[in-house]
Short mmCIF file of C-alpha atoms in Angstrom, two decimals:
data_model
loop_
_atom_site.label_atom_id
_atom_site.label_comp_id
_atom_site.label_asym_id
_atom_site.label_seq_id
_atom_site.Cartn_x
_atom_site.Cartn_y
_atom_site.Cartn_z
CA MET A 86 -31.03 -58.74 -43.79
CA LYS A 87 -34.39 -59.06 -41.59
CA ASP A 88 -35.83 -62.31 -40.86
CA ILE A 89 -39.48 -62.06 -40.92
CA VAL A 90 -41.58 -65.01 -39.05
CA ILE A 91 -44.66 -66.09 -39.82
CA VAL A 92 -46.54 -68.12 -37.13
CA GLY A 93 -49.88 -70.01 -38.50
CA GLY A 94 -50.21 -69.95 -42.44
CA GLY A 95 -54.10 -69.41 -42.41
CA TYR A 96 -56.22 -66.66 -44.29
CA ALA A 97 -54.07 -63.67 -42.49
CA GLY A 98 -50.34 -66.15 -42.47
CA PHE A 99 -50.63 -67.03 -46.02
CA TYR A 100 -52.07 -63.50 -47.42
CA THR A 101 -49.64 -61.70 -45.01
CA ALA A 102 -46.08 -64.26 -46.73
CA TRP A 103 -47.71 -64.22 -50.85
CA LYS A 104 -47.68 -60.48 -50.77
CA LEU A 105 -44.47 -59.45 -49.60
CA GLU A 106 -42.70 -62.02 -52.33
CA LYS A 107 -44.23 -59.82 -54.92
CA ALA A 108 -43.16 -56.35 -52.31
CA LEU A 109 -40.00 -57.15 -50.51
CA ARG A 110 -36.74 -56.47 -53.13
CA ARG A 111 -34.07 -59.27 -52.77
CA GLY A 112 -31.68 -59.18 -50.36
CA GLU A 113 -34.60 -56.87 -48.60
CA ALA A 114 -36.02 -59.59 -45.68
CA ARG A 115 -36.04 -63.01 -44.96
CA VAL A 116 -39.96 -64.21 -44.59
CA THR A 117 -40.12 -68.01 -43.11
CA VAL A 118 -43.85 -68.94 -42.30
CA ILE A 119 -44.34 -71.65 -39.47
CA ASP A 120 -47.50 -73.69 -40.15
CA PRO A 121 -47.93 -77.75 -39.45
CA ARG A 122 -49.61 -77.62 -41.96
CA PRO A 123 -48.24 -77.84 -45.90
CA ALA A 124 -52.05 -76.33 -46.84
CA MET A 125 -53.45 -72.97 -46.39
CA THR A 126 -57.73 -74.53 -46.46
CA TYR A 127 -60.18 -72.15 -47.64
CA GLN A 128 -62.63 -72.98 -44.82
CA PRO A 129 -66.08 -71.50 -46.50
CA PHE A 130 -66.16 -74.29 -49.02
CA LEU A 131 -66.17 -76.74 -46.12
CA PRO A 132 -69.79 -77.14 -46.78
CA GLU A 133 -69.58 -77.95 -49.72
CA VAL A 134 -66.68 -80.36 -49.92
CA ALA A 135 -69.05 -82.16 -47.40
CA ALA A 136 -71.60 -82.63 -49.71
CA GLY A 137 -69.52 -83.86 -52.75
CA SER A 138 -69.75 -80.07 -54.82
CA VAL A 139 -66.66 -79.73 -54.44
CA GLU A 140 -63.20 -81.38 -54.52
CA ALA A 141 -61.16 -81.77 -52.11
CA ARG A 142 -57.80 -81.03 -53.15
CA HIS A 143 -59.31 -77.87 -54.81
CA VAL A 144 -59.99 -76.04 -51.24
CA VAL A 145 -56.31 -76.01 -49.85
CA ILE A 146 -53.49 -74.42 -51.40
CA SER A 147 -50.46 -75.01 -51.78
CA PHE A 148 -47.72 -73.43 -49.79
CA ARG A 149 -44.57 -74.53 -51.82
CA ARG A 150 -45.91 -74.11 -54.93
CA HIS A 151 -47.31 -70.42 -54.13
CA LEU A 152 -44.80 -69.52 -51.69
CA ARG A 153 -41.99 -70.05 -53.75
CA ARG A 154 -39.63 -67.20 -52.51
CA THR A 155 -40.01 -68.01 -48.81
CA ARG A 156 -39.02 -70.36 -46.35
CA LEU A 157 -40.97 -72.54 -44.95
CA ILE A 158 -41.11 -74.47 -41.54
CA SER A 159 -43.32 -77.49 -41.07
CA GLY A 160 -43.90 -77.61 -37.48
CA ALA A 161 -46.32 -76.67 -34.79
CA VAL A 162 -45.00 -73.02 -32.82
CA THR A 163 -45.30 -73.55 -28.70
CA ARG A 164 -44.03 -70.78 -27.76
CA ILE A 165 -43.37 -66.75 -28.83
CA ASP A 166 -40.70 -65.69 -26.86
CA HIS A 167 -40.44 -61.42 -28.03
CA ALA A 168 -38.17 -60.78 -25.56
CA ASP A 169 -35.33 -62.22 -26.73
CA ARG A 170 -36.42 -62.58 -30.29
CA ARG A 171 -37.37 -66.69 -30.73
CA VAL A 172 -40.56 -69.32 -31.58
CA THR A 173 -39.89 -72.79 -30.42
CA VAL A 174 -41.31 -75.29 -32.92
CA VAL A 175 -42.08 -79.27 -32.35
CA ALA A 176 -42.25 -80.97 -35.89
CA GLN A 177 -43.49 -83.88 -36.36
CA ASP A 178 -40.79 -85.57 -36.14
CA GLY A 179 -37.27 -85.19 -33.35
CA GLU A 180 -36.74 -82.60 -30.77
CA PRO A 181 -37.92 -79.49 -30.43
CA PHE A 182 -36.09 -75.97 -31.68
CA ASP A 183 -36.37 -72.81 -32.31
CA VAL A 184 -36.22 -70.37 -34.41
CA PRO A 185 -34.72 -66.43 -34.13
CA TYR A 186 -36.40 -63.67 -35.54
CA ASP A 187 -35.93 -59.61 -36.26
CA ILE A 188 -40.04 -58.98 -36.56
CA VAL A 189 -42.37 -61.72 -35.49
CA VAL A 190 -46.13 -61.65 -36.95
CA VAL A 191 -48.32 -63.60 -34.76
CA THR A 192 -51.22 -65.31 -37.40
CA ALA A 193 -51.95 -68.43 -35.60
CA GLY A 194 -55.69 -68.70 -36.25
CA ALA A 195 -58.35 -70.22 -33.85
CA VAL A 196 -59.03 -73.47 -32.91
CA THR A 197 -62.32 -75.23 -32.50
CA ARG A 198 -63.58 -74.14 -28.84
CA THR A 199 -65.28 -77.48 -27.37
CA PHE A 200 -66.92 -77.97 -23.71
CA PRO A 201 -67.00 -80.57 -21.62
CA ILE A 202 -70.18 -82.78 -22.56
CA PRO A 203 -70.23 -85.65 -21.46
CA GLY A 204 -69.05 -88.13 -24.79
CA LEU A 205 -68.35 -84.24 -27.21
CA LEU A 206 -64.78 -85.17 -27.80
CA GLU A 207 -65.54 -89.18 -28.47
CA GLU A 208 -68.60 -89.07 -30.47
CA ALA A 209 -68.18 -85.77 -32.79
CA ILE A 210 -66.39 -84.26 -34.78
CA GLY A 211 -65.38 -80.21 -35.92
CA MET A 212 -65.95 -78.72 -39.47
CA LYS A 213 -62.12 -76.88 -39.35
CA GLN A 214 -60.22 -78.72 -41.82
CA VAL A 215 -60.41 -80.27 -45.15
CA GLU A 216 -60.28 -83.58 -43.71
CA GLU A 217 -63.36 -83.31 -41.36
CA ALA A 218 -65.47 -81.99 -44.29
CA VAL A 219 -64.97 -85.10 -46.29
CA ALA A 220 -65.52 -87.74 -43.59
CA ILE A 221 -68.30 -86.22 -42.93
CA ARG A 222 -69.73 -86.74 -46.89
CA ASP A 223 -67.88 -90.18 -46.59
CA HIS A 224 -70.29 -91.28 -43.36
CA ILE A 225 -73.54 -89.71 -44.47
CA LEU A 226 -72.89 -92.02 -48.02
CA THR A 227 -71.59 -95.33 -46.12
CA ALA A 228 -74.75 -94.54 -43.87
CA PHE A 229 -76.97 -95.22 -46.77
CA ASP A 230 -75.36 -97.73 -48.03
CA ARG A 231 -75.71 -99.56 -44.10
CA ALA A 232 -79.47 -98.46 -43.52
CA SER A 233 -80.54 -99.82 -46.59
CA VAL A 234 -80.32 -103.40 -45.67
CA LEU A 235 -81.48 -103.04 -42.88
CA PRO A 236 -85.04 -103.42 -41.59
CA GLU A 237 -86.77 -100.09 -39.80
CA GLY A 238 -86.26 -99.56 -36.86
CA PRO A 239 -84.08 -97.46 -34.15
CA GLU A 240 -80.62 -99.39 -35.81
CA ARG A 241 -82.03 -97.49 -39.23
CA ARG A 242 -83.27 -94.30 -37.87
CA LYS A 243 -80.17 -92.98 -36.02
CA LEU A 244 -77.77 -94.38 -39.10
CA LEU A 245 -79.53 -91.44 -40.86
CA THR A 246 -79.67 -89.10 -38.37
CA VAL A 247 -77.33 -86.58 -38.07
CA THR A 248 -76.43 -83.79 -35.88
CA PHE A 249 -74.47 -79.82 -36.46
CA VAL A 250 -74.58 -78.04 -33.58
CA GLY A 251 -73.87 -74.39 -33.92
CA GLY A 252 -75.91 -71.79 -36.30
CA GLY A 253 -73.22 -69.74 -36.97
CA PHE A 254 -71.82 -70.11 -40.91
CA SER A 255 -70.22 -72.66 -40.15
CA GLY A 256 -72.90 -75.12 -39.33
CA VAL A 257 -75.37 -73.23 -41.00
CA GLU A 258 -73.75 -73.89 -44.13
CA GLY A 259 -72.89 -77.49 -43.69
CA PHE A 260 -76.73 -78.23 -42.68
CA GLY A 261 -78.17 -77.30 -45.41
CA GLU A 262 -75.23 -78.58 -47.80
CA THR A 263 -75.22 -81.89 -46.62
CA LEU A 264 -78.90 -81.54 -45.86
CA SER A 265 -79.11 -81.43 -50.44
CA LEU A 266 -76.85 -84.51 -50.11
CA ALA A 267 -79.17 -86.17 -48.34
CA HIS A 268 -82.34 -85.72 -50.49
CA ALA A 269 -80.22 -86.15 -53.53
CA LEU A 270 -78.76 -89.61 -52.19
CA LEU A 271 -83.12 -91.12 -51.50
CA GLY A 272 -83.49 -91.48 -55.57
CA TYR A 273 -80.67 -94.02 -55.26
CA TYR A 274 -81.82 -95.94 -52.52
CA PRO A 275 -85.71 -97.22 -53.48
CA GLU A 276 -85.45 -98.73 -49.73
CA LEU A 277 -85.45 -95.98 -48.56
CA SER A 278 -87.47 -92.87 -48.49
CA GLU A 279 -87.67 -89.27 -46.44
CA ASP A 280 -89.30 -90.56 -42.94
CA ASP A 281 -86.15 -92.90 -42.61
CA VAL A 282 -83.67 -89.50 -42.94
CA SER A 283 -83.76 -86.87 -39.78
CA PHE A 284 -80.90 -83.59 -40.24
CA HIS A 285 -81.21 -81.44 -36.96
CA LEU A 286 -79.49 -78.19 -36.48
CA VAL A 287 -79.46 -77.45 -32.62
CA GLU A 288 -78.46 -73.46 -31.68
CA ALA A 289 -77.80 -72.53 -27.81
CA THR A 290 -79.36 -69.12 -28.90
CA HIS A 291 -83.15 -67.17 -30.36
CA ARG A 292 -81.19 -67.49 -34.00
CA ILE A 293 -79.22 -68.36 -36.23
CA LEU A 294 -76.78 -66.66 -38.25
CA PRO A 295 -76.03 -63.52 -36.84
CA GLU A 296 -74.58 -61.20 -38.68
CA VAL A 297 -77.58 -61.25 -40.75
CA GLY A 298 -80.63 -59.49 -40.26
CA GLU A 299 -83.07 -60.63 -38.05
CA ALA A 300 -86.13 -61.50 -41.30
CA ALA A 301 -83.12 -62.80 -42.31
CA GLY A 302 -82.29 -64.98 -40.07
CA ARG A 303 -86.18 -66.29 -39.39
CA TRP A 304 -86.57 -66.79 -43.46
CA VAL A 305 -83.66 -69.44 -42.87
CA VAL A 306 -84.95 -70.94 -39.69
CA ASP A 307 -88.02 -71.12 -41.98
CA HIS A 308 -86.72 -72.58 -45.26
CA LEU A 309 -84.78 -74.92 -43.78
CA ARG A 310 -87.45 -76.48 -41.83
CA SER A 311 -89.99 -76.61 -45.11
CA ARG A 312 -87.52 -78.93 -45.93
CA GLY A 313 -87.48 -80.82 -43.32
CA GLY A 314 -84.80 -79.98 -40.94
CA HIS A 315 -85.19 -79.86 -37.45
CA VAL A 316 -83.79 -76.43 -36.38
CA HIS A 317 -83.72 -76.06 -32.09
CA LEU A 318 -83.62 -72.98 -31.08
CA ASP A 319 -82.30 -71.86 -27.39
CA ALA A 320 -80.96 -75.21 -26.96
CA GLN A 321 -77.79 -77.19 -25.70
CA LEU A 322 -76.33 -80.27 -25.89
CA GLN A 323 -76.47 -81.38 -23.22
CA SER A 324 -74.20 -85.18 -23.52
CA ALA A 325 -73.36 -87.43 -26.85
CA VAL A 326 -72.20 -90.89 -24.89
CA ASP A 327 -72.77 -93.64 -27.48
CA GLY A 328 -74.66 -90.99 -30.11
CA HIS A 329 -77.88 -90.72 -27.76
CA VAL A 330 -78.66 -86.57 -28.52
CA VAL A 331 -79.76 -85.47 -25.03
CA LEU A 332 -80.97 -81.54 -25.06
CA SER A 333 -81.45 -78.98 -22.41
CA THR A 334 -85.62 -78.70 -23.71
CA GLY A 335 -85.53 -82.10 -22.82
CA GLU A 336 -85.84 -83.22 -26.59
CA GLU A 337 -83.32 -86.97 -26.76
CA TYR A 338 -82.62 -89.25 -29.70
CA ASP A 339 -79.91 -91.51 -31.39
CA SER A 340 -78.02 -90.11 -33.82
CA GLY A 341 -74.97 -91.84 -36.26
CA LEU A 342 -73.14 -88.07 -36.76
CA ILE A 343 -72.68 -85.12 -34.77
CA VAL A 344 -70.70 -82.34 -35.88
CA TRP A 345 -69.76 -79.17 -33.31
CA VAL A 346 -69.74 -76.37 -35.32
CA ALA A 347 -70.33 -73.96 -31.61
CA GLY A 348 -67.51 -71.00 -31.81
CA ASN A 349 -63.88 -70.77 -32.13
CA ALA A 350 -61.17 -69.92 -29.13
CA ALA A 351 -57.24 -68.60 -29.20
CA ASN A 352 -55.11 -70.97 -31.21
CA PRO A 353 -53.20 -72.20 -26.59
CA VAL A 354 -49.41 -70.32 -28.38
CA VAL A 355 -51.54 -67.20 -27.92
CA THR A 356 -53.97 -67.35 -24.81
CA SER A 357 -51.64 -69.12 -23.09
CA HIS A 358 -47.51 -69.74 -23.79
CA THR A 359 -46.21 -66.03 -25.21
CA ASP A 360 -44.96 -62.48 -23.27
CA LEU A 361 -46.94 -60.40 -26.11
CA PRO A 362 -50.02 -58.32 -24.18
CA LEU A 363 -53.46 -59.91 -24.71
CA SER A 364 -56.59 -58.49 -24.65
CA PRO A 365 -58.48 -59.22 -21.46
CA ARG A 366 -60.80 -61.88 -23.68
CA GLY A 367 -56.68 -63.22 -23.93
CA TYR A 368 -56.72 -62.26 -27.80
CA LEU A 369 -53.59 -59.47 -29.24
CA ARG A 370 -53.88 -56.40 -28.82
CA VAL A 371 -53.19 -54.74 -31.77
CA ARG A 372 -54.00 -50.84 -33.20
CA ALA A 373 -55.66 -49.78 -36.16
CA ASP A 374 -52.24 -50.88 -38.39
CA LEU A 375 -52.14 -54.05 -36.71
CA ARG A 376 -49.24 -53.39 -34.20
CA VAL A 377 -49.35 -55.09 -31.24
CA GLU A 378 -49.34 -52.40 -28.70
CA GLY A 379 -48.60 -52.84 -24.99
CA ASP A 380 -49.99 -50.95 -21.43
CA ASP A 381 -46.78 -48.50 -22.42
CA GLY A 382 -47.37 -47.76 -26.23
CA ILE A 383 -45.94 -49.89 -29.75
CA ILE A 384 -44.00 -53.20 -29.43
CA PRO A 385 -41.55 -52.74 -31.49
CA ASP A 386 -41.10 -55.27 -33.86
CA ALA A 387 -44.34 -56.99 -33.29
CA TRP A 388 -47.43 -57.75 -35.68
CA ALA A 389 -50.78 -59.61 -34.91
CA ALA A 390 -54.30 -60.68 -37.92
CA GLY A 391 -56.58 -62.44 -38.13
CA ASP A 392 -59.15 -64.41 -35.99
CA ASP A 393 -56.09 -64.51 -32.25
CA ALA A 394 -55.79 -60.57 -33.08
CA ALA A 395 -58.07 -57.13 -31.55
CA VAL A 396 -58.68 -55.34 -34.39
CA PRO A 397 -60.36 -52.20 -33.94
CA ASP A 398 -63.19 -51.55 -36.26
CA LEU A 399 -62.92 -47.88 -37.32
CA THR A 400 -66.20 -48.84 -40.06
CA SER A 401 -68.20 -48.76 -35.92
CA SER A 402 -69.19 -46.20 -34.81
CA ALA A 403 -69.70 -48.78 -31.47
CA PRO A 404 -66.56 -47.96 -29.26
CA GLY A 405 -64.34 -50.11 -28.82
CA ALA A 406 -65.91 -52.44 -31.72
CA LEU A 407 -63.44 -55.11 -32.73
CA THR A 408 -63.26 -56.34 -36.58
CA VAL A 409 -65.27 -60.07 -36.95
CA PRO A 410 -63.07 -63.03 -36.94
CA ASN A 411 -64.07 -64.08 -40.39
CA ALA A 412 -61.99 -64.62 -43.75
CA GLN A 413 -63.35 -61.81 -45.09
CA HIS A 414 -61.13 -59.52 -42.80
CA ALA A 415 -58.42 -62.13 -42.39
CA VAL A 416 -57.92 -61.70 -45.57
CA ARG A 417 -57.26 -58.02 -46.08
CA GLN A 418 -55.92 -57.60 -43.27
CA GLY A 419 -52.61 -60.21 -44.14
CA LYS A 420 -52.67 -57.05 -47.91
CA ARG A 421 -52.20 -54.76 -45.48
CA LEU A 422 -49.59 -56.85 -42.46
CA ALA A 423 -47.49 -57.16 -45.99
CA LYS A 424 -47.81 -53.03 -46.74
CA ASN A 425 -46.91 -52.22 -43.88
CA LEU A 426 -44.56 -54.08 -43.85
CA VAL A 427 -42.73 -54.06 -45.85
CA ALA A 428 -43.72 -49.40 -45.29
CA VAL A 429 -42.08 -49.72 -41.49
CA LEU A 430 -38.28 -50.92 -43.37
CA ARG A 431 -38.62 -48.40 -45.82
CA GLY A 432 -38.95 -46.23 -43.35
CA GLY A 433 -41.92 -44.91 -43.40
CA GLU A 434 -45.49 -44.97 -41.92
CA PRO A 435 -48.31 -47.74 -41.30
CA GLU A 436 -52.03 -47.04 -42.45
CA ASP A 437 -54.56 -48.16 -40.15
CA TYR A 438 -56.57 -50.96 -41.18
CA VAL A 439 -60.57 -49.80 -42.65
CA HIS A 440 -62.98 -52.39 -44.48
CA HIS A 441 -66.34 -51.94 -45.14
CA THR A 442 -68.06 -55.17 -45.03
CA LEU A 443 -68.94 -57.24 -48.89
CA GLY A 444 -71.87 -58.25 -47.66
CA VAL A 445 -72.64 -61.58 -46.00
CA VAL A 446 -73.27 -64.71 -48.64
CA ALA A 447 -74.46 -68.12 -47.02
CA THR A 448 -75.62 -71.59 -49.42
CA LEU A 449 -78.25 -72.80 -47.66
CA GLY A 450 -78.11 -75.90 -50.93
CA LEU A 451 -77.21 -77.04 -53.93
CA GLY A 452 -79.12 -74.14 -56.39
CA ARG A 453 -80.41 -72.43 -52.53
CA GLY A 454 -78.31 -69.77 -50.49
CA ILE A 455 -78.85 -66.04 -49.40
CA PHE A 456 -77.85 -62.42 -49.80
CA GLN A 457 -77.52 -58.91 -47.74
CA TYR A 458 -75.68 -56.26 -47.88
CA LYS A 459 -76.89 -54.12 -45.49
CA ARG A 460 -81.07 -53.53 -46.39
CA ILE A 461 -80.63 -55.68 -49.39
CA VAL A 462 -81.51 -59.13 -49.20
CA ILE A 463 -81.74 -61.74 -51.53
CA ARG A 464 -82.47 -65.51 -50.72
CA GLY A 465 -83.06 -68.77 -52.72
CA PHE A 466 -81.23 -69.64 -56.28
CA ALA A 467 -80.14 -65.71 -57.13
CA GLY A 468 -78.23 -65.41 -53.64
CA TRP A 469 -76.79 -69.32 -54.52
CA VAL A 470 -75.49 -67.29 -57.46
CA MET A 471 -74.04 -64.98 -55.74
CA HIS A 472 -72.43 -67.33 -52.90
CA ARG A 473 -70.92 -69.24 -55.59
CA GLY A 474 -69.64 -66.12 -57.40
CA TYR A 475 -68.54 -64.19 -54.73
CA HIS A 476 -66.03 -67.32 -53.08
CA VAL A 477 -64.83 -67.88 -56.32
CA LEU A 478 -63.77 -64.38 -56.82
CA ALA A 479 -62.05 -64.88 -53.06
CA VAL A 480 -60.55 -68.64 -53.67
CA PRO A 481 -56.29 -67.27 -53.75
CA THR A 482 -54.58 -68.37 -57.11
CA TRP A 483 -55.89 -68.46 -60.88
CA GLU A 484 -55.91 -72.11 -60.98
CA ARG A 485 -57.46 -72.44 -57.54
CA LYS A 486 -60.36 -70.62 -59.03
CA ILE A 487 -60.03 -72.33 -62.59
CA ARG A 488 -60.07 -76.51 -60.52
CA VAL A 489 -63.58 -75.32 -58.93
CA LEU A 490 -65.63 -73.57 -61.49
CA LEU A 491 -64.85 -76.86 -63.36
CA ILE A 492 -65.55 -79.10 -60.97
CA TRP A 493 -69.01 -77.59 -60.80
CA LEU A 494 -69.12 -77.67 -64.54
CA SER A 495 -68.60 -81.00 -64.21
CA ALA A 496 -71.33 -82.04 -61.45
CA LEU A 497 -73.53 -79.50 -63.43
CA LEU A 498 -73.10 -81.83 -67.05
CA GLY A 499 -72.28 -85.07 -64.96
CA GLY A 500 -75.16 -84.73 -61.71
CA ARG A 501 -73.48 -85.44 -57.72
CA ASP A 502 -71.24 -87.51 -57.43
CA ILE A 503 -72.12 -89.98 -54.52
CA ALA A 504 -68.36 -92.43 -54.35
CA SER A 505 -67.54 -92.99 -50.99
CA LEU A 506 -63.96 -93.37 -49.84
CA GLY A 507 -64.72 -93.96 -46.87
CA SER A 508 -62.21 -97.36 -46.73
CA LEU A 509 -59.55 -94.54 -47.29
CA THR A 510 -59.61 -94.40 -42.78
CA GLU A 511 -57.86 -97.97 -43.57
CA PRO A 512 -56.14 -98.63 -46.37
CA ARG A 513 -54.56 -101.45 -45.48
CA ARG A 514 -57.14 -103.22 -44.61
CA ALA A 515 -57.38 -105.38 -47.82
CA PHE A 516 -53.79 -105.70 -48.03
CA VAL A 517 -53.95 -107.41 -44.11
CA THR A 518 -57.64 -109.39 -44.31
CA GLY A 519 -56.27 -110.30 -48.27
CA GLY A 520 -60.62 -109.97 -48.72
CA VAL A 521 -62.15 -112.24 -46.38
CA VAL A 522 -64.77 -110.19 -43.99
CA ASP A 523 -65.32 -110.67 -40.50
CA ALA A 524 -69.07 -111.55 -39.53
CA PRO A 525 -70.69 -108.96 -37.01
CA THR A 526 -70.07 -109.57 -33.45
CA GLY A 527 -73.86 -107.42 -32.81
CA GLY A 528 -74.96 -103.76 -33.24
CA GLY A 529 -74.71 -104.16 -36.52
CA ALA A 530 -72.14 -104.71 -39.17
CA ARG A 531 -69.42 -102.01 -39.88
CA SER A 532 -67.97 -100.66 -43.28
CA ALA A 533 -63.55 -100.93 -42.91
CA GLY A 534 -63.24 -97.46 -40.73
CA GLU A 535 -66.50 -96.71 -39.50
CA ALA A 536 -66.65 -98.90 -36.65
CA ASP A 537 -64.47 -95.93 -34.33
CA PHE A 538 -65.59 -93.06 -36.38
CA GLY A 539 -65.80 -90.97 -32.93
CA HIS A 540 -62.91 -91.86 -31.67
CA ALA A 541 -60.97 -92.06 -34.98
CA GLU A 542 -61.74 -88.53 -34.86
CA VAL A 543 -61.00 -87.24 -31.38
CA GLY A 544 -57.26 -85.71 -31.03
CA GLU A 545 -58.70 -83.65 -34.20
CA ALA A 546 -61.80 -82.60 -32.00
CA ARG A 547 -59.30 -81.42 -29.76
#
């Protein structure tokens, strides 16, 4: 019986394991998924988690609930040694250990790409994981509470200034959703006005949302600006020391929250800790059938998919075109990889991965969105409805679909939930202090868990 080890439980890894469970006969192969997290995160919902439109628990898919016949190892793979058919795993507790295999599937997923910008790691937070989206939401809610008792001035302005760096889908959707949240909050804070709230989107190129057409991208910029957002194009973040944002355009301002969503990089285990062949850009070289390929041909028993794999795009006429590293491809690559693995185990031949895009959708805030399929562009409320419809169909398992639909229905009937759980970052504080509140030592009072927001997130940003 073959041992199949899947490195990473993101979209591609989860769907590979999920479909293998359904396709493999009992006793045909053993499947192991290795991931440091206990669940898969459905990342397209993170902007709505940050805005409080989706419950955080509903965007994670528990491995142990849905992969009932798969061996699960909670740990991070630090090396893939295909010559010896083993991976090295580091768990949260204990010493590193090796896991042998017959077949390896590498779906380790991408990591947040950062640059050596002064203050970035100390002040910014990413938005790839659910805890980051929750922290962004709680930070904004707590900032409104703190600002409401301050007089007009630079300290209040900084608290209510938010900066998103990166004009891709994550940046634009996160910016649009949290801008919508902030405007909704103003109705509950008569002490504050729209002039107190300042949202900035910083993009290094001349346009945002490169996956949509030029005209659609310009409409999104105009739309966000019409809602009071500041969109900085052809601008790069040069410094973020102490929350003071300095852009390459010469603009400077203080920002209480900086969200870094300026692209992804291949997982370090792929770029630096494997003997499998890589492309010039550091991604695993794979054929269209998702088998890893070297200079001398196919690497036996090695497969890869998702953000760490350079998968040929057979639908493109451009020579050497690769599939875009997004959820739409990763999910379908995982399904195809599972089918191909089963076919090879049973003596058959794998099929090439071919997927024609279903179009792109983006939310720009509650009731606002955009959808594009080829030359068809739908904007505004209809685009937002299509965004929600697509993702409720795409999120895996019926259980999660129903939960998301129910939370949307409750928001429709009861309004947006604006309760902050920022104190969760220090859950023992009330117990330890006995309710004693320390007087501020200068620079304004901070709520529990808020004082070291940027520093607490440094490990995650790295």
